[in-house]
Structures are given as structure tokens and as C-alpha cells.
């Protein structure tokens, strides 16, 4: 199974189109959105081609392929126009025998972990900083932390990115197809 992960679209029609083009070209079966879909938020500048209505029109046809969690910029008003659920604070996903705790990252993150067991994977966005690493979590043991970065407002000098899981390998890619980071899970 091939799964695409993306976070922090923030209403950018430009980057939403790039993301969906990458999804279509990849052959992935599911698209997991890690929040902050339509609104740019008060702390961010407007992303390129900020057009939430266009993002709505682009995403709704994919409603049967999207799993999504709520970001700190997502609200009930957004849910009224999107045809797939976005208001869950987290999702527990299982791919390849691995348990993924998918969340936006504004509540649960490496400094405030959700209930996890050794070998579990924390998957989040929010920081706009890509990450794929293992860490020793106090009282838990080794876990994996994944962040596909931001599709539209990357930070820390990173390019706009998304994540792809295939055959037990998580890759973070640019929209030009370059692998920025890779981790075998």
C-alpha cells in the first residue's frame, strides 16, 4: 500500500494543485492531510495563490481517498464546505503492521506525547519543519517521529514538501520529485 501525507496547505491553490498532481502521479491509495487545510492563520503570511474556495473545489472530488485531522487553523466553518471529515484531533492508522498516531502537532508533539507504545509512530505537521527520525521517549522507549513538512509555507530553509510511505519506507519529497529525507520504518 502506498500512502501520501501532506500538511499545512493553508488555502494555497497553487500548492494544493501541485500536491494533488503528485498524488495522482504517485499511484497512492490514500491521502492523509495533517491539518491547516484552508486558512493561512494569523501568524503566517498569505501563501502563493491563496484561494480557499479553489482548494475546496480541488479537494472535494478526492473525498473518498482522504483521511484528515484538524489543525489549529481548521474550524467548523471549514467542515461545512469540505465533504470529508476534518475535525478529529487525531487518527490512529495502521499501515504495514505499524501504528501511526496522526495529529496536527499543536497539541501532541515530541514535548507532549500522546499515549504511545515502543515502536509506534507519531505523525504530525504544524511546525512546517520536515522530520523523519527515531527518538527515545521517556517512559515509552523508542518511537519514530515523522513530519512531511509544509506544502505551502515551509520554514527553516526547507522546500515545499510532502511525505510518501511505500514498502515500509517513509520519504519526504519536493514537488520536483527530489527525496529530501528517507527513513525505513
Short mmCIF file of C-alpha atoms in Angstrom, two decimals:
data_model
loop_
_atom_site.label_atom_id
_atom_site.label_comp_id
_atom_site.label_asym_id
_atom_site.label_seq_id
_atom_site.Cartn_x
_atom_site.Cartn_y
_atom_site.Cartn_z
CA UNK A 1 0.00 0.00 0.00
CA UNK A 2 1.24 3.45 -0.93
CA UNK A 3 0.11 6.40 1.20
CA UNK A 4 0.76 10.13 0.70
CA UNK A 5 0.97 12.54 3.66
CA UNK A 6 0.68 16.31 3.45
CA UNK A 7 0.26 19.14 5.92
CA UNK A 8 -0.30 22.85 6.09
CA UNK A 9 -1.83 23.65 2.70
CA UNK A 10 -3.14 26.89 4.27
CA UNK A 11 -5.51 27.69 1.40
CA UNK A 12 -2.86 27.77 -1.35
CA UNK A 13 -4.47 26.76 -4.64
CA UNK A 14 -1.02 26.68 -6.23
CA UNK A 15 0.41 24.14 -3.79
CA UNK A 16 -2.83 22.18 -3.47
CA UNK A 17 -2.72 21.58 -7.22
CA UNK A 18 0.93 20.51 -7.01
CA UNK A 19 0.06 18.17 -4.14
CA UNK A 20 -2.86 16.58 -5.99
CA UNK A 21 -0.79 16.25 -9.18
CA UNK A 22 1.88 14.44 -7.15
CA UNK A 23 -0.80 12.25 -5.53
CA UNK A 24 -2.30 11.32 -8.91
CA UNK A 25 1.11 10.59 -10.44
CA UNK A 26 2.24 8.50 -7.46
CA UNK A 27 -0.49 5.89 -7.59
CA UNK A 28 -1.00 6.28 -3.82
CA UNK A 29 -4.24 4.82 -2.48
CA UNK A 30 -4.83 7.36 0.29
CA UNK A 31 -4.01 10.98 1.05
CA UNK A 32 -3.58 11.78 4.74
CA UNK A 33 -3.95 15.52 5.45
CA UNK A 34 -2.45 16.62 8.76
CA UNK A 35 -4.44 19.82 9.19
CA UNK A 36 -4.43 23.53 8.37
CA UNK A 37 -6.18 22.99 5.07
CA UNK A 38 -7.99 26.23 4.13
CA UNK A 39 -6.97 29.13 6.36
CA UNK A 40 -3.48 30.67 6.46
CA UNK A 41 -3.69 31.61 10.15
CA UNK A 42 -2.87 34.94 11.77
CA UNK A 43 0.85 34.16 12.22
CA UNK A 44 1.55 33.26 8.58
CA UNK A 45 1.85 35.41 5.51
CA UNK A 46 -0.55 34.57 2.70
CA UNK A 47 0.75 31.58 0.76
CA UNK A 48 1.18 31.66 -3.01
CA UNK A 49 -2.21 31.85 -4.77
CA UNK A 50 -4.23 31.96 -1.55
CA UNK A 51 -7.67 30.86 -2.73
CA UNK A 52 -9.51 28.65 -0.21
CA UNK A 53 -12.59 28.28 -2.44
CA UNK A 54 -10.39 26.82 -5.18
CA UNK A 55 -8.77 24.46 -2.65
CA UNK A 56 -12.24 23.29 -1.60
CA UNK A 57 -13.17 22.61 -5.23
CA UNK A 58 -9.92 20.69 -5.79
CA UNK A 59 -10.09 18.55 -2.63
CA UNK A 60 -13.78 17.57 -2.54
CA UNK A 61 -13.55 15.23 -5.57
CA UNK A 62 -10.94 13.25 -3.56
CA UNK A 63 -13.25 12.87 -0.53
CA UNK A 64 -13.19 9.06 -0.70
CA UNK A 65 -9.38 8.96 -0.65
CA UNK A 66 -8.66 11.50 2.10
CA UNK A 67 -8.12 10.91 5.80
CA UNK A 68 -7.75 14.22 7.64
CA UNK A 69 -7.16 15.57 11.12
CA UNK A 70 -7.90 19.04 12.47
CA UNK A 71 -5.21 21.67 12.52
CA UNK A 72 -5.17 24.72 14.74
CA UNK A 73 -6.46 26.79 11.80
CA UNK A 74 -9.31 24.41 10.90
CA UNK A 75 -12.84 25.15 12.17
CA UNK A 76 -16.44 24.02 11.95
CA UNK A 77 -16.96 26.51 9.12
CA UNK A 78 -14.30 24.68 7.09
CA UNK A 79 -16.09 21.39 7.75
CA UNK A 80 -19.28 22.87 6.31
CA UNK A 81 -17.65 23.23 2.88
CA UNK A 82 -15.37 20.18 2.81
CA UNK A 83 -17.03 16.85 2.01
CA UNK A 84 -14.66 14.70 4.10
CA UNK A 85 -14.22 14.77 7.89
CA UNK A 86 -11.57 17.20 9.16
CA UNK A 87 -12.44 17.87 12.79
CA UNK A 88 -10.89 14.83 14.51
CA UNK A 89 -7.98 15.84 16.73
CA UNK A 90 -6.13 12.66 15.83
CA UNK A 91 -6.41 9.41 13.91
CA UNK A 92 -4.94 6.03 14.71
CA UNK A 93 -3.81 4.44 11.46
CA UNK A 94 -2.22 1.08 10.78
CA UNK A 95 -0.05 0.54 7.74
CA UNK A 96 2.28 -2.40 7.27
CA UNK A 97 1.77 -3.59 10.85
CA UNK A 98 2.84 -0.21 12.25
CA UNK A 99 0.65 2.05 14.38
CA UNK A 100 0.61 5.71 13.37
CA UNK A 101 -0.75 8.39 15.70
CA UNK A 102 -1.64 11.09 13.15
CA UNK A 103 -2.31 14.56 14.51
CA UNK A 104 -1.64 18.15 13.52
CA UNK A 105 1.02 18.76 16.13
CA UNK A 106 -0.27 21.79 18.00
CA UNK A 107 -1.44 19.66 20.94
CA UNK A 108 0.55 16.44 20.69
CA UNK A 109 4.19 16.58 19.63
CA UNK A 110 7.59 15.40 20.89
CA UNK A 111 7.37 17.56 24.03
CA UNK A 112 3.81 16.39 24.80
CA UNK A 113 3.37 12.85 23.51
CA UNK A 114 0.03 11.10 23.14
CA UNK A 115 -0.40 7.59 24.58
CA UNK A 116 2.18 5.57 22.68
CA UNK A 117 3.97 2.24 22.88
CA UNK A 118 7.50 1.32 21.81
CA UNK A 119 7.72 1.19 18.03
CA UNK A 120 4.73 3.50 17.46
CA UNK A 121 4.95 6.38 15.01
CA UNK A 122 3.96 9.97 15.79
CA UNK A 123 2.97 11.67 12.55
CA UNK A 124 2.31 15.40 12.61
CA UNK A 125 2.63 18.71 10.78
CA UNK A 126 2.17 22.17 12.33
CA UNK A 127 5.83 23.18 12.66
CA UNK A 128 6.34 23.43 8.88
CA UNK A 129 9.67 21.65 9.50
CA UNK A 130 10.21 18.25 7.91
CA UNK A 131 11.33 15.39 10.14
CA UNK A 132 11.90 11.64 9.93
CA UNK A 133 13.77 10.28 12.93
CA UNK A 134 13.71 7.86 15.80
CA UNK A 135 13.94 9.01 19.38
CA UNK A 136 14.00 7.55 22.84
CA UNK A 137 10.83 8.75 24.58
CA UNK A 138 10.96 8.86 28.35
CA UNK A 139 8.81 6.15 29.88
CA UNK A 140 7.93 4.69 26.46
CA UNK A 141 11.04 3.56 24.62
CA UNK A 142 11.95 4.11 21.01
CA UNK A 143 9.35 5.79 18.79
CA UNK A 144 9.50 7.29 15.33
CA UNK A 145 8.55 10.90 14.61
CA UNK A 146 7.51 11.92 11.10
CA UNK A 147 6.59 15.35 9.77
CA UNK A 148 6.18 15.72 5.99
CA UNK A 149 6.90 19.46 6.23
CA UNK A 150 4.61 22.08 4.74
CA UNK A 151 3.16 22.01 1.26
CA UNK A 152 2.79 25.79 1.07
CA UNK A 153 4.68 27.69 3.79
CA UNK A 154 7.86 25.73 4.57
CA UNK A 155 10.12 27.02 7.33
CA UNK A 156 13.73 26.56 8.36
CA UNK A 157 15.02 26.94 4.82
CA UNK A 158 13.17 23.80 3.70
CA UNK A 159 11.44 23.48 0.33
CA UNK A 160 7.72 22.77 -0.01
CA UNK A 161 7.34 19.03 0.67
CA UNK A 162 5.05 16.08 1.27
CA UNK A 163 5.58 12.54 2.53
CA UNK A 164 5.15 9.15 0.89
CA UNK A 165 5.02 5.75 2.58
CA UNK A 166 5.70 2.72 0.42
CA UNK A 167 7.08 -0.72 1.27
CA UNK A 168 7.93 0.34 4.82
CA UNK A 169 9.95 3.38 3.74
CA UNK A 170 8.86 6.96 4.52
CA UNK A 171 10.23 9.53 2.10
CA UNK A 172 9.89 13.29 2.21
CA UNK A 173 9.81 14.69 -1.32
CA UNK A 174 9.78 18.06 -3.04
CA UNK A 175 7.21 18.73 -5.74
CA UNK A 176 10.02 18.34 -8.23
CA UNK A 177 10.38 14.70 -7.11
CA UNK A 178 13.62 15.10 -5.14
CA UNK A 179 13.88 12.97 -1.99
CA UNK A 180 14.88 15.27 0.88
CA UNK A 181 14.79 12.70 3.67
CA UNK A 182 14.15 8.97 3.93
CA UNK A 183 13.63 6.57 6.82
CA UNK A 184 12.95 2.84 6.84
CA UNK A 185 10.18 2.18 9.36
#
